Short mmCIF file of C-alpha atoms in Angstrom, two decimals:
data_model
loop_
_atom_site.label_atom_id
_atom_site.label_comp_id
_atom_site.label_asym_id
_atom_site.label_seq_id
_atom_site.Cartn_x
_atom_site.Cartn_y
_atom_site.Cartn_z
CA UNK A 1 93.70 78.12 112.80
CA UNK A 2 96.83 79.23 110.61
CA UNK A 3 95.90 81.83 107.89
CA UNK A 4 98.30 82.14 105.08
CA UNK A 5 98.90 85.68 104.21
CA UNK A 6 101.23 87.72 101.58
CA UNK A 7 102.82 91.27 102.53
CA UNK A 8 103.20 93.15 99.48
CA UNK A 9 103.40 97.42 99.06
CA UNK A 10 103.14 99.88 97.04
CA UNK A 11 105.30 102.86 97.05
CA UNK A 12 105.53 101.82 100.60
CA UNK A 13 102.08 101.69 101.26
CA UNK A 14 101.99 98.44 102.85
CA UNK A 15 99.21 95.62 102.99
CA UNK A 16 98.47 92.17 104.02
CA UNK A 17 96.89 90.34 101.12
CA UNK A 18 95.12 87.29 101.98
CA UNK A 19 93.76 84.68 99.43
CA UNK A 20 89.64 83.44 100.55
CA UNK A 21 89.27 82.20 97.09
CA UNK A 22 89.23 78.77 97.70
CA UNK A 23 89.85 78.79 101.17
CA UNK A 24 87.14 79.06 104.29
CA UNK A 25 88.27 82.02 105.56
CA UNK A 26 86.83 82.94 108.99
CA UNK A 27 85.48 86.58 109.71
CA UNK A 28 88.70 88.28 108.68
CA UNK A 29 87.15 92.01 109.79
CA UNK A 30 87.28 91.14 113.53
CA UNK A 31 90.66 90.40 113.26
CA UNK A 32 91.82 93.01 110.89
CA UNK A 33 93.07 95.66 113.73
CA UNK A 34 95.13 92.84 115.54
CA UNK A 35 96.92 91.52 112.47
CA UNK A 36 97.73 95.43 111.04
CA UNK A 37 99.30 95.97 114.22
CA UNK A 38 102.87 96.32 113.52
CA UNK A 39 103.64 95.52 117.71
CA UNK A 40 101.46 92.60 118.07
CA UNK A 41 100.31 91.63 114.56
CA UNK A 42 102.09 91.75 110.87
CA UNK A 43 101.86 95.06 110.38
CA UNK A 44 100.63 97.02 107.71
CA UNK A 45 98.18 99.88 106.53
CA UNK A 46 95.44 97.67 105.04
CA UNK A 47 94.52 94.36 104.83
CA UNK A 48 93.13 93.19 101.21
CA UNK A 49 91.02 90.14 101.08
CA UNK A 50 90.64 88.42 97.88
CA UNK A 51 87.02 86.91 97.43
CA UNK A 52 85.17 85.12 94.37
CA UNK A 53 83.16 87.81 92.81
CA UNK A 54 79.07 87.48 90.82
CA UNK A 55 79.92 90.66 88.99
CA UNK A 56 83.41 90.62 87.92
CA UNK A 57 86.85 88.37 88.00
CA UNK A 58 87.55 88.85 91.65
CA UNK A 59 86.48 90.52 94.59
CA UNK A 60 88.83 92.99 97.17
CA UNK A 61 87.43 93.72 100.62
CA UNK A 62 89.91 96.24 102.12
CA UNK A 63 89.99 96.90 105.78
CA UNK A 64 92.25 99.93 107.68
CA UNK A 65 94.55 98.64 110.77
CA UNK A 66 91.86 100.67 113.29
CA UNK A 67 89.36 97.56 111.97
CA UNK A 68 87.37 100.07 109.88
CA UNK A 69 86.01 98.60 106.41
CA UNK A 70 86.69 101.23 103.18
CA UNK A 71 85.31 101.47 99.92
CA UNK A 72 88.53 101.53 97.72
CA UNK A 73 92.68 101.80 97.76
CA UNK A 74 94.53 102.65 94.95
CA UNK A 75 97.54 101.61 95.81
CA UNK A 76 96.03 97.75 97.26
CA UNK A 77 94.41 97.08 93.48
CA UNK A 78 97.99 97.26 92.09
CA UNK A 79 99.18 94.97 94.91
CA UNK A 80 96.05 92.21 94.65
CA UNK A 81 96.39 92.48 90.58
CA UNK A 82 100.08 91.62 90.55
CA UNK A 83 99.15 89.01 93.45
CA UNK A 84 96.51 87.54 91.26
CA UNK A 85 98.84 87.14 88.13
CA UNK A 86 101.93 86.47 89.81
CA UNK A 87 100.57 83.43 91.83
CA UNK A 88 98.07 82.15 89.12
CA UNK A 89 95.10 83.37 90.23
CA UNK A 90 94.49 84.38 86.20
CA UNK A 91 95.78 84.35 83.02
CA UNK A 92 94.53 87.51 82.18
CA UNK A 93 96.77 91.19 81.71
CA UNK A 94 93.58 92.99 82.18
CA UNK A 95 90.46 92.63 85.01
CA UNK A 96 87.72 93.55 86.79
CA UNK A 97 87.96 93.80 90.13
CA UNK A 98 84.77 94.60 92.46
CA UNK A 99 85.22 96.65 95.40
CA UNK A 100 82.53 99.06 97.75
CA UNK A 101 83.38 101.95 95.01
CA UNK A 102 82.59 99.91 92.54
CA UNK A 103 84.16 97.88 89.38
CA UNK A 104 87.58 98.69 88.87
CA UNK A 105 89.90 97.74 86.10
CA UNK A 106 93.46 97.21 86.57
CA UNK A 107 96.07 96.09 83.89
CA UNK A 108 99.72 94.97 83.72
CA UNK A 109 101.49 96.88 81.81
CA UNK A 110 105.28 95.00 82.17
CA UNK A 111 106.01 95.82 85.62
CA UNK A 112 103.74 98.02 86.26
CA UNK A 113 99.79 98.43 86.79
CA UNK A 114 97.58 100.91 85.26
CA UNK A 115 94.73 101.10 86.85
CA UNK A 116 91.43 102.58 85.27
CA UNK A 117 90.36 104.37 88.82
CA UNK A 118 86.86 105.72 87.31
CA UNK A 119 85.27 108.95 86.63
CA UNK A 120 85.62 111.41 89.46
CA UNK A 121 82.99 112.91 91.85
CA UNK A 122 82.92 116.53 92.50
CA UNK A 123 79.08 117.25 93.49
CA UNK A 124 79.56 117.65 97.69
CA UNK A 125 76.76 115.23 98.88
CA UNK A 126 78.22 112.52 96.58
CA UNK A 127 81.57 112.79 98.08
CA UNK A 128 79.93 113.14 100.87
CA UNK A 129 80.05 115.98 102.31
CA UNK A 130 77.30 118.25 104.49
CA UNK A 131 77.79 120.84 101.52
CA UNK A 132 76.04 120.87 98.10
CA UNK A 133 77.73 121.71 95.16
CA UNK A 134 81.57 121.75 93.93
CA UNK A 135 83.73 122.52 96.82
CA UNK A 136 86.75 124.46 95.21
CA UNK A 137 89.14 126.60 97.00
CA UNK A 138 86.71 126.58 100.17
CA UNK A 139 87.74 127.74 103.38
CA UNK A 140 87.88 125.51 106.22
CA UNK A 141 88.48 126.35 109.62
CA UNK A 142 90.41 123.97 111.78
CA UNK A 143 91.94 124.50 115.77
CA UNK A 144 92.71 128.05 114.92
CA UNK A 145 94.42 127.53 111.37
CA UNK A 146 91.92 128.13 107.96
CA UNK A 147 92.84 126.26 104.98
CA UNK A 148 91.39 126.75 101.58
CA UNK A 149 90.59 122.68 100.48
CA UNK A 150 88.95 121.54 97.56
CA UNK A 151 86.63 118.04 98.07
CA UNK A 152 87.22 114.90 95.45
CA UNK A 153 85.65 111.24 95.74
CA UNK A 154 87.37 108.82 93.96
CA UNK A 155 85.16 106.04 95.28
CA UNK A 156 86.46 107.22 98.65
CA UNK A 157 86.16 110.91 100.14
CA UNK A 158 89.42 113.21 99.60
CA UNK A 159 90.04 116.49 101.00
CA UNK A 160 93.10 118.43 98.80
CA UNK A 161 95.01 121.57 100.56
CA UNK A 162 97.47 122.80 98.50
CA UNK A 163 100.70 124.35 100.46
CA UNK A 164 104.08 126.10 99.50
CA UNK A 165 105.78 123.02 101.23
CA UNK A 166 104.73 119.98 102.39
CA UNK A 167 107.50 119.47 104.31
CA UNK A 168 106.27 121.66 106.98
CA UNK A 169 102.51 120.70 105.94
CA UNK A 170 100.95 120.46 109.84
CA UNK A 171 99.96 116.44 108.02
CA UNK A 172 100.10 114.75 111.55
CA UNK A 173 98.32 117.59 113.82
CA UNK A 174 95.47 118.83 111.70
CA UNK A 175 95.59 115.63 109.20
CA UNK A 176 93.38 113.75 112.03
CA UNK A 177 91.38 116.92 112.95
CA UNK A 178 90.45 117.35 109.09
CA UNK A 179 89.45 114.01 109.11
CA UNK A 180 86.93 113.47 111.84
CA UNK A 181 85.59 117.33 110.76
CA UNK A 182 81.94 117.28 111.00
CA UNK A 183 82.18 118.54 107.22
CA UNK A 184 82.75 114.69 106.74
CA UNK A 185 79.56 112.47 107.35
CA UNK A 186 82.17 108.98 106.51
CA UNK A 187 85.32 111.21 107.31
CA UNK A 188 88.01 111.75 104.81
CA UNK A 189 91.34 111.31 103.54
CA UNK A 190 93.63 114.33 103.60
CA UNK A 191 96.09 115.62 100.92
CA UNK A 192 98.63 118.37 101.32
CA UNK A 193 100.05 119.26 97.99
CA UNK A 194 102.80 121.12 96.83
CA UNK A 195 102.77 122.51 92.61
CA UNK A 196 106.23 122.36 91.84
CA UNK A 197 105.17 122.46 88.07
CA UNK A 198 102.30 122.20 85.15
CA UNK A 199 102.89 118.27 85.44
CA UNK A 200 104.61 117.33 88.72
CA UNK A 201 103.27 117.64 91.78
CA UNK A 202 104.47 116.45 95.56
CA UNK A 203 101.96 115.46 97.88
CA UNK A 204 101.82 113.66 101.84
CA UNK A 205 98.51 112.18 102.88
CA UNK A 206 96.59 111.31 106.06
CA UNK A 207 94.57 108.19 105.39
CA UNK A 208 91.43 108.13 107.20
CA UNK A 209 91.80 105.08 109.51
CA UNK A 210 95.11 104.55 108.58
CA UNK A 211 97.49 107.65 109.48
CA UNK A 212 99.74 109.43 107.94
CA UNK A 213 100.82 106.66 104.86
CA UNK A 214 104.01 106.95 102.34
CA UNK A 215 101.77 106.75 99.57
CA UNK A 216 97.97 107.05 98.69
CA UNK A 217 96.67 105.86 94.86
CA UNK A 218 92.92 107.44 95.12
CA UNK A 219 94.22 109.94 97.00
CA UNK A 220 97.04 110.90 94.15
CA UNK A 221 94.32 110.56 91.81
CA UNK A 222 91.89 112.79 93.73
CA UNK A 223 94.92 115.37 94.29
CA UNK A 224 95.65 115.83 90.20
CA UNK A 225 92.14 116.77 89.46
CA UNK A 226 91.67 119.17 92.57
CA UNK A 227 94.73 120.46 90.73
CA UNK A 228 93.09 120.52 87.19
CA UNK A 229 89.77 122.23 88.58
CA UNK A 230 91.62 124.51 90.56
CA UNK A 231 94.04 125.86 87.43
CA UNK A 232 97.19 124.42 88.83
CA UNK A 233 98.13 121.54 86.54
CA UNK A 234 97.56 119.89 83.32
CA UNK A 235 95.77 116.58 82.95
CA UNK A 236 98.53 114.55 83.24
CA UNK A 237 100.91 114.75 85.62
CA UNK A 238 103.21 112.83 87.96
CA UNK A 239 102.88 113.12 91.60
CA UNK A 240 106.18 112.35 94.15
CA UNK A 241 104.95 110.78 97.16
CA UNK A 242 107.00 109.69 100.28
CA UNK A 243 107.54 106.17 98.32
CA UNK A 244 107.47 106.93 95.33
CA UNK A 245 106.29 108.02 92.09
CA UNK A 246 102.68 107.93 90.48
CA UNK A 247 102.02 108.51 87.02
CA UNK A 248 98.44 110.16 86.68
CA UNK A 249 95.91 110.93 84.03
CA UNK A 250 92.64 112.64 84.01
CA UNK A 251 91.09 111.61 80.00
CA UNK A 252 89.71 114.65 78.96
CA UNK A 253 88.08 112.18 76.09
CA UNK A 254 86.13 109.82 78.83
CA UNK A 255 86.43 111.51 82.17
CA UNK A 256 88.26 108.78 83.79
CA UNK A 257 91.22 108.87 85.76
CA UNK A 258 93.74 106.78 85.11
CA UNK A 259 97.08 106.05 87.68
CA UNK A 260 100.17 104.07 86.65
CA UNK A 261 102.60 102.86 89.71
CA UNK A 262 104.09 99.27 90.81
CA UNK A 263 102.88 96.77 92.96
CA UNK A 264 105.62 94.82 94.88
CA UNK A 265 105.92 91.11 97.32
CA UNK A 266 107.69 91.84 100.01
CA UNK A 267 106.94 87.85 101.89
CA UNK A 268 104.49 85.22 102.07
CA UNK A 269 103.99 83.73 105.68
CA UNK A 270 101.10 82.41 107.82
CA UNK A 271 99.81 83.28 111.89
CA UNK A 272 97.85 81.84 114.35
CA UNK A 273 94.52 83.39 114.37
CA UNK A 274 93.59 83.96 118.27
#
């Protein structure tokens, strides 16, 4: 069978979005890995799969080109909120999206998204990790090099190391080491930041199942309040990533984290499921 897909991005973070609204979509995660592949497949980072939804408007499965399923991708919501709006999905400017974090609420704000990520989780086991408590400025010993890294969930594990330069950050040597540390029951996203001020920061990630991306939503959002808790930044701040620019804010009124960024079509197509 053909299965109609869209590529969109954001900040270069690329995805296949596919529409099982209305349509019988076969078993999509058994295929996920093949059609990520950017040799042999579409090619992207994730694919997002747009389901009907009991608890809120819509519903976004999210799947990493290894095949792996995740709980949440900052950076997809943006995409699959524009797609929904864009292609008439919904009338609405605001909605409620459920994903394996949880309900998230995403709203267009002209051409942009702001996307109400939740409240974040700093207690170790909830992240998870095999560590109880707040992990802040911790040391972490990986293939010879120690790294001080300080352990967010934003729905989705996060590991922050904050550098002098991420340009030399060791993001594609250690990133996958980090990753697959047995600190990390699920295994974790990496972030390698660089303060370049109170309210701008620069950051590369190593996605867990994904690689090294040019942009990471939770994982921006994850990165400003390891900054926050650590004394490095204000609550608002915006972060430069490979692709682009995020706009985050940690409400010191509700706790919630909220990221601002764009959500972009690239092409709409279809392939021939094997």
């Amino acid at each position: 069978m053909k299965l109609p897909f869209t590529k969109m991005h954001g900040l270069g973070n690329d995805f296949i979005v596919v529409n099982c609204l209305e349509e019988n979509c076969p078993d999509l995660a058994k295929h996920a890995a093949k059609l990520c592949d950017r040799r042999f497949g579409i090619g992207c980072d994730q694919m997002l799969v747009i389901r009907p939804s009991e608890r809120a408007d819509f519903k976004m499965d999210i799947y990493n080109n290894d095949g792996s399923q995740v709980e949440m991708c900052g950076n997809g919501i943006r995409c699959v909120a524009k797609y929904l709006v864009d292609h008439g999905a919904t009338s609405k400017d605001e909605l409620a999206i459920e994903t394996l974090a949880g309900i998230i609420r995403p709203r267009l704000v002209g051409d942009l998204v702001e996307v109400d990520m939740g409240e974040p989780i700093l207690e170790g086991k909830d992240i998870p990790t095999t560590l109880e408590g707040k992990i802040l400025n911790r040391p972490l010993a990986v293939d010879g090099h120690s790294f001080d890294i300080t352990c967010v969930s934003m729905g989705n594990p996060h590991c922050v190391i904050f550098v002098d330069d991420v340009a030399q950050a060791p993001v594609t040597t250690l990133g996958p080491l980090i990753e697959r540390h047995p600190l990390f029951p699920k295994r974790t996203n990496v972030e390698f930041i660089q303060v370049l001020g109170p309210a701008e920061l620069k950051m590369r990630v190593w996605e867990r199942g994904a690689g090294e991306t040019l942009a990471c939503g939770t994982g921006a959002c994850g990165a400003l309040v390891a900054a926050v808790i650590t004394g490095r930044s204000q609550r608002e701040a915006v972060l430069h990533l490979k692709g682009g620019d995020l706009r985050i804010r940690w409400s010191e009124k509700n706790n919630r984290v909220y990221m601002t960024g764009p959500g972009e079509e690239v092409f709409t197509g279809s392939i021939e499921l094997g």
